Short mmCIF file of N, CA and C in Angstrom, two decimals:
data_model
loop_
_atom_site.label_atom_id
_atom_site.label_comp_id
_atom_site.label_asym_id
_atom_site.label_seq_id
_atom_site.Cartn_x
_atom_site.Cartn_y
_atom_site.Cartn_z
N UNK A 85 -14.41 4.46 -9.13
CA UNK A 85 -12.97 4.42 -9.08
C UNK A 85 -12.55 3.94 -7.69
N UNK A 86 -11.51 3.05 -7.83
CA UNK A 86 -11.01 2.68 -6.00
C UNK A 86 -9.58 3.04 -5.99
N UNK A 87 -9.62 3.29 -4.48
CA UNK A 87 -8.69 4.28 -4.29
C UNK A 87 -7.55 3.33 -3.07
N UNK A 88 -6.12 3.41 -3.92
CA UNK A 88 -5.10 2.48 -3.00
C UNK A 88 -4.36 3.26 -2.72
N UNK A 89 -3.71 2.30 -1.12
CA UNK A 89 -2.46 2.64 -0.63
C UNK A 89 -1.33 1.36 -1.21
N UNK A 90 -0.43 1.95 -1.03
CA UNK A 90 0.66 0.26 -1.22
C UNK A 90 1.83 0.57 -0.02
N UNK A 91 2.21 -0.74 0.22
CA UNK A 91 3.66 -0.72 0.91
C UNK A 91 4.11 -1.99 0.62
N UNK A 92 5.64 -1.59 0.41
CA UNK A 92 6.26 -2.54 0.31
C UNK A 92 7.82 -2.61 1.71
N UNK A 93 7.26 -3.64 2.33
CA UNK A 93 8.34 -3.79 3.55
C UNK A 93 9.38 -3.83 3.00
N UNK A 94 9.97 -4.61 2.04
CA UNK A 94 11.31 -4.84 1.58
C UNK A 94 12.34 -3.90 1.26
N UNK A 95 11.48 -2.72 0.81
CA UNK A 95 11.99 -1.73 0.26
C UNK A 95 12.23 -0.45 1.35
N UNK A 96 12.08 -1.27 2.94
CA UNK A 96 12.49 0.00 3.62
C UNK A 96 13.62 -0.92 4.42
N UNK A 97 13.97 -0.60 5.51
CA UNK A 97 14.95 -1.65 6.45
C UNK A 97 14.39 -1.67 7.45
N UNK A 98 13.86 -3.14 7.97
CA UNK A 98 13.38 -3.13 9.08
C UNK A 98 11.69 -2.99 8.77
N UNK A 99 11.27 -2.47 10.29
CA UNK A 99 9.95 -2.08 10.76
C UNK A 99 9.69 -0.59 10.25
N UNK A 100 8.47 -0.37 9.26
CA UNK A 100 8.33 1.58 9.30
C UNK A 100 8.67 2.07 10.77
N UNK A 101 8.65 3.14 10.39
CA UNK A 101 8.86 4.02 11.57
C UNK A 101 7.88 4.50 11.75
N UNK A 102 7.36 5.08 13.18
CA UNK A 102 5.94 5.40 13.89
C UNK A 102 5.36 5.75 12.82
N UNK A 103 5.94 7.11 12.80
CA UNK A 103 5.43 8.36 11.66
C UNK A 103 4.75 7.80 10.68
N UNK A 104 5.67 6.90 9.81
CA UNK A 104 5.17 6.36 8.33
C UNK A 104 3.83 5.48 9.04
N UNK A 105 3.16 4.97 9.63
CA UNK A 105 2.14 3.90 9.78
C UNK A 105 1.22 5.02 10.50
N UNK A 106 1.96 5.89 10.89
CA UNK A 106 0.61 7.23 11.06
C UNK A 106 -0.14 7.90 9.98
N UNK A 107 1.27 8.32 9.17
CA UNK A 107 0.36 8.78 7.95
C UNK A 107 -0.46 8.05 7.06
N UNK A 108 -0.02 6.53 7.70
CA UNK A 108 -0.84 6.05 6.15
C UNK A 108 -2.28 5.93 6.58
N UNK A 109 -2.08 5.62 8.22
CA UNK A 109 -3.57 6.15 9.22
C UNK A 109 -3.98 7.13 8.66
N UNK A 110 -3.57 8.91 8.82
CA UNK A 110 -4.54 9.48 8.03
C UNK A 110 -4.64 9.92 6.97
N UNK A 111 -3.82 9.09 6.03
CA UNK A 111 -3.95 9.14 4.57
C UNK A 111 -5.79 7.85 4.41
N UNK A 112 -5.54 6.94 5.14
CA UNK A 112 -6.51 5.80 5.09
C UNK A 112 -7.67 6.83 5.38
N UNK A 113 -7.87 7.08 6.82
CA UNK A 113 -8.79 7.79 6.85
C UNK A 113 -9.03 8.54 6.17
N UNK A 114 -9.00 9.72 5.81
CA UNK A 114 -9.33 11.54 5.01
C UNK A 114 -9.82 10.42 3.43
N UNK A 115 -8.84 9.32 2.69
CA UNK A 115 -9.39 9.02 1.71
C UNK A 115 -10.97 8.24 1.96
N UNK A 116 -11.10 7.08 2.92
CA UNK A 116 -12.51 6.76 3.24
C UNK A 116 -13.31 7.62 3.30
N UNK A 117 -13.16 8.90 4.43
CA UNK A 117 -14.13 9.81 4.70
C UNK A 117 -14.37 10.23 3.03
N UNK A 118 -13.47 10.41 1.77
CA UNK A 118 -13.70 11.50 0.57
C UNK A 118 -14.45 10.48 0.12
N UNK A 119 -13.80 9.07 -0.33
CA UNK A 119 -14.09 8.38 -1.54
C UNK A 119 -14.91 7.44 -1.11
N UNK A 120 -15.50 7.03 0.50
CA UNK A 120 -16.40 5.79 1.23
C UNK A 120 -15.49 4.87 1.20
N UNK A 121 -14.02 4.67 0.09
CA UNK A 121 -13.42 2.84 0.27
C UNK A 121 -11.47 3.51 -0.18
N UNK A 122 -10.72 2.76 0.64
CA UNK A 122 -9.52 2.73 0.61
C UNK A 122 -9.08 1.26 0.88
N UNK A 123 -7.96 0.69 -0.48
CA UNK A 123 -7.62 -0.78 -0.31
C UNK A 123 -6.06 -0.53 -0.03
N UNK A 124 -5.70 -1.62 0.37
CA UNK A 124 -4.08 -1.71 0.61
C UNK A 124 -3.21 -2.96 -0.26
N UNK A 125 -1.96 -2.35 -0.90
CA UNK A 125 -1.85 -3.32 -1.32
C UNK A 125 -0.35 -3.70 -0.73
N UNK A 126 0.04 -5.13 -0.05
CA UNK A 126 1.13 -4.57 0.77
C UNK A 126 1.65 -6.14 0.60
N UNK A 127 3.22 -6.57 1.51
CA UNK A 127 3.50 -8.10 1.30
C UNK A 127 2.77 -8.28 2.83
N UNK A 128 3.28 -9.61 3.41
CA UNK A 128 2.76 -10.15 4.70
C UNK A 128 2.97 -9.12 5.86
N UNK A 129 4.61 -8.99 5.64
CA UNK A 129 5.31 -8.06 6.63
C UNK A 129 4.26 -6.76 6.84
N UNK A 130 3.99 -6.40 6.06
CA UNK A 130 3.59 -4.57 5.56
C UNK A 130 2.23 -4.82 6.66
N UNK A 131 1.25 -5.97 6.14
CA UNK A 131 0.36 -6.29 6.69
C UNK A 131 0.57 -6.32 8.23
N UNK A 132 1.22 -6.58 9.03
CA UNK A 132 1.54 -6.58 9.90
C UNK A 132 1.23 -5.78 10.94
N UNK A 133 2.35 -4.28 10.20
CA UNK A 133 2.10 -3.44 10.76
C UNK A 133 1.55 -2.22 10.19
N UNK A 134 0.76 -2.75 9.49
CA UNK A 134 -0.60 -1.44 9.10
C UNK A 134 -1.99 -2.21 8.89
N UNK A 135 -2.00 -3.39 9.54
CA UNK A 135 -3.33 -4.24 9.84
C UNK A 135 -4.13 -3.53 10.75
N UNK A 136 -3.70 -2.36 11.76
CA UNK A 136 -4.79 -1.90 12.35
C UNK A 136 -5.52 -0.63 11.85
N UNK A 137 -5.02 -0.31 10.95
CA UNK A 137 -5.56 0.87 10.48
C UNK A 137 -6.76 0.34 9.34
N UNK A 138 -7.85 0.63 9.13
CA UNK A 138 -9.55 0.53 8.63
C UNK A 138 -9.62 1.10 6.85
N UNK A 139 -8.60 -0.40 6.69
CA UNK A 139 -8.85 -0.21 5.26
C UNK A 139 -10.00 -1.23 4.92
N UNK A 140 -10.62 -1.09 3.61
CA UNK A 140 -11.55 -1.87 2.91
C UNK A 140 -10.90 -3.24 2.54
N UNK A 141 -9.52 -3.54 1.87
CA UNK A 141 -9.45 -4.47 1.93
C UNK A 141 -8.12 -4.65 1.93
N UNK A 142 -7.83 -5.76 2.07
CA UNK A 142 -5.83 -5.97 2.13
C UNK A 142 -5.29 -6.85 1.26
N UNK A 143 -4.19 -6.79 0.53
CA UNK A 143 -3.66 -7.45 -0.77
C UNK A 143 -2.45 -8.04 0.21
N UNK A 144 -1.93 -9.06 0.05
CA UNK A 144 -0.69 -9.16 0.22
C UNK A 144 0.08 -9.54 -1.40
N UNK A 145 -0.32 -9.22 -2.24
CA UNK A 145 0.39 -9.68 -3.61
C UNK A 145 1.62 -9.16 -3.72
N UNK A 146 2.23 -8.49 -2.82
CA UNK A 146 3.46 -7.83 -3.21
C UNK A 146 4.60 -8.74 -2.57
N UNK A 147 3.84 -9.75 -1.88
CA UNK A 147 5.06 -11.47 -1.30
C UNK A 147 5.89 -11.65 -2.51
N UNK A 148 5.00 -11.93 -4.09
CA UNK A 148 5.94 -12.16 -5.00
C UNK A 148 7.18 -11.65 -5.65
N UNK A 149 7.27 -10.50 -4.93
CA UNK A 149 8.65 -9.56 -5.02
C UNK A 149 9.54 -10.38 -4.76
N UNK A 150 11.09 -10.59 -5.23
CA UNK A 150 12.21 -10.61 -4.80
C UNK A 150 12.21 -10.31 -3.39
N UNK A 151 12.86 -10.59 -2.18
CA UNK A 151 13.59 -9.86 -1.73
C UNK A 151 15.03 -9.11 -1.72
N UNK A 152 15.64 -9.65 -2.83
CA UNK A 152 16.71 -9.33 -3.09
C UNK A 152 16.78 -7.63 -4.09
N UNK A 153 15.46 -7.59 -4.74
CA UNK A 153 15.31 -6.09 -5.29
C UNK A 153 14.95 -4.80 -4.26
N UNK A 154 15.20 -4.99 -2.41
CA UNK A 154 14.84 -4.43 -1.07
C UNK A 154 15.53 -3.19 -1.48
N UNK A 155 16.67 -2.79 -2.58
CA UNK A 155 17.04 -1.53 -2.19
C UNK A 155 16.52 -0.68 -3.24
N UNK A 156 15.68 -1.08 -4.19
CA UNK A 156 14.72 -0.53 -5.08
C UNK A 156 13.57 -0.09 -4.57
N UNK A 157 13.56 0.65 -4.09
CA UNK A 157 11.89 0.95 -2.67
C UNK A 157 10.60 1.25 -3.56
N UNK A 158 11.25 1.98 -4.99
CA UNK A 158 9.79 2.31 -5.80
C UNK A 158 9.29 1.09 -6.28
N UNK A 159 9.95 -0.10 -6.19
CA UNK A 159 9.84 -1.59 -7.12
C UNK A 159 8.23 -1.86 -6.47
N UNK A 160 8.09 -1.67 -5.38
CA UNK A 160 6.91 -1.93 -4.96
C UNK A 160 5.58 -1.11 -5.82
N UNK A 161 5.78 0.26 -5.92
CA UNK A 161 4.84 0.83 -6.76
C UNK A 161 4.46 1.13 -7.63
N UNK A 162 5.48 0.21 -8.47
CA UNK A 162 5.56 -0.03 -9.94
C UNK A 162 4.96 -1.07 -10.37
N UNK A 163 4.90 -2.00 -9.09
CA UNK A 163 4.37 -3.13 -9.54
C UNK A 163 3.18 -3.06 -8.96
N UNK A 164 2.49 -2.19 -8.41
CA UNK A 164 0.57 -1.95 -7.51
C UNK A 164 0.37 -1.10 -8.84
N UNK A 165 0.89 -0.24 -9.99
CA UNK A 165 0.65 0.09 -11.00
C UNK A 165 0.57 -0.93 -11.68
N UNK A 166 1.54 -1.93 -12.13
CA UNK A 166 1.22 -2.63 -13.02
C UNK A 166 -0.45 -4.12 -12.69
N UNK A 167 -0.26 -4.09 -11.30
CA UNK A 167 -1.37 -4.94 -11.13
C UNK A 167 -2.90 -4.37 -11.58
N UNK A 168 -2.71 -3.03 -10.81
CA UNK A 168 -4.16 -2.32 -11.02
C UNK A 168 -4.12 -2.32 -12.52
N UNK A 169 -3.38 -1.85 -13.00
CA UNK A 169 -3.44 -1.26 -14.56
C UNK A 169 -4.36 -2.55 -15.35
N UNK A 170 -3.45 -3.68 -14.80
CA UNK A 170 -4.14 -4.66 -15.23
C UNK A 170 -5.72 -5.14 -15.35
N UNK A 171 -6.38 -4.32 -14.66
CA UNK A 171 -7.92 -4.61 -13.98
C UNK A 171 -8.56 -4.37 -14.75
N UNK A 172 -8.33 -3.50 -15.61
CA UNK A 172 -8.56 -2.10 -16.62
C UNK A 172 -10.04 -1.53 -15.98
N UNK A 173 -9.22 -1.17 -14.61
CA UNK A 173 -10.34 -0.28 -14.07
C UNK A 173 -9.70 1.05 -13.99
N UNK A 174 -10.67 1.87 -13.26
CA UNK A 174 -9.80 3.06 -12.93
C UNK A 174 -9.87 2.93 -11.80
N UNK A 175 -8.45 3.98 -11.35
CA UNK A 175 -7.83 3.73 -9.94
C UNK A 175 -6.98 4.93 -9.28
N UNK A 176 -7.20 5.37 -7.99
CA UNK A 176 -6.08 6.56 -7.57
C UNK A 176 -5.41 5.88 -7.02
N UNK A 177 -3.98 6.11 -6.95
CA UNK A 177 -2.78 5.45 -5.81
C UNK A 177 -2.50 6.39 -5.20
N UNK A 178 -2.61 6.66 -3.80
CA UNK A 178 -2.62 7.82 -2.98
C UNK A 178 -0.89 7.05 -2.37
#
């Protein structure tokens, strides 16, 4: 089973805030240490600023969003559901 994070920049305003790019630090970590692999699935922006944190691998597939759907914030994790779902693997979204 592989185990994701997602972000979607659009759906916040601006740059995350410290906090949020911390936790996803030790959300990234604690899941590597459990599961050995944590992927990200994020647009360019997202990449940006959670490129330093030691994920397994990085998606930017979430570019194909609208930006105009930015005040829909779950739009992003509806659609890292509908991608994975697609794999027909199994998958945690942390």
């Amino acid at each position: 089973m592989k185990i994701y994070h997602s972000y979607w920049s659009k759906g916040y305003a601006g740059s995350p805030p410290a906090y949020l790019v911390d936790l996803h630090n030790l959300s990234a970590y604690l899941a590597k240490k459990q599961y050995g692999e944590i992927h990200l699935i994020t647009d360019t922006e997202g990449k940006k600023h959670l490129d330093g944190i030691e994920y397994t691998s990085i998606s930017t597939a979430l570019d194909a969003v609208p930006p105009e759907y930015g005040t829909v914030w779950s739009l992003g994790k509806l659609l890292t559901y509908n991608q994975l779902a697609a794999l027909s693997e199994p998958f945690m979204h942390i």
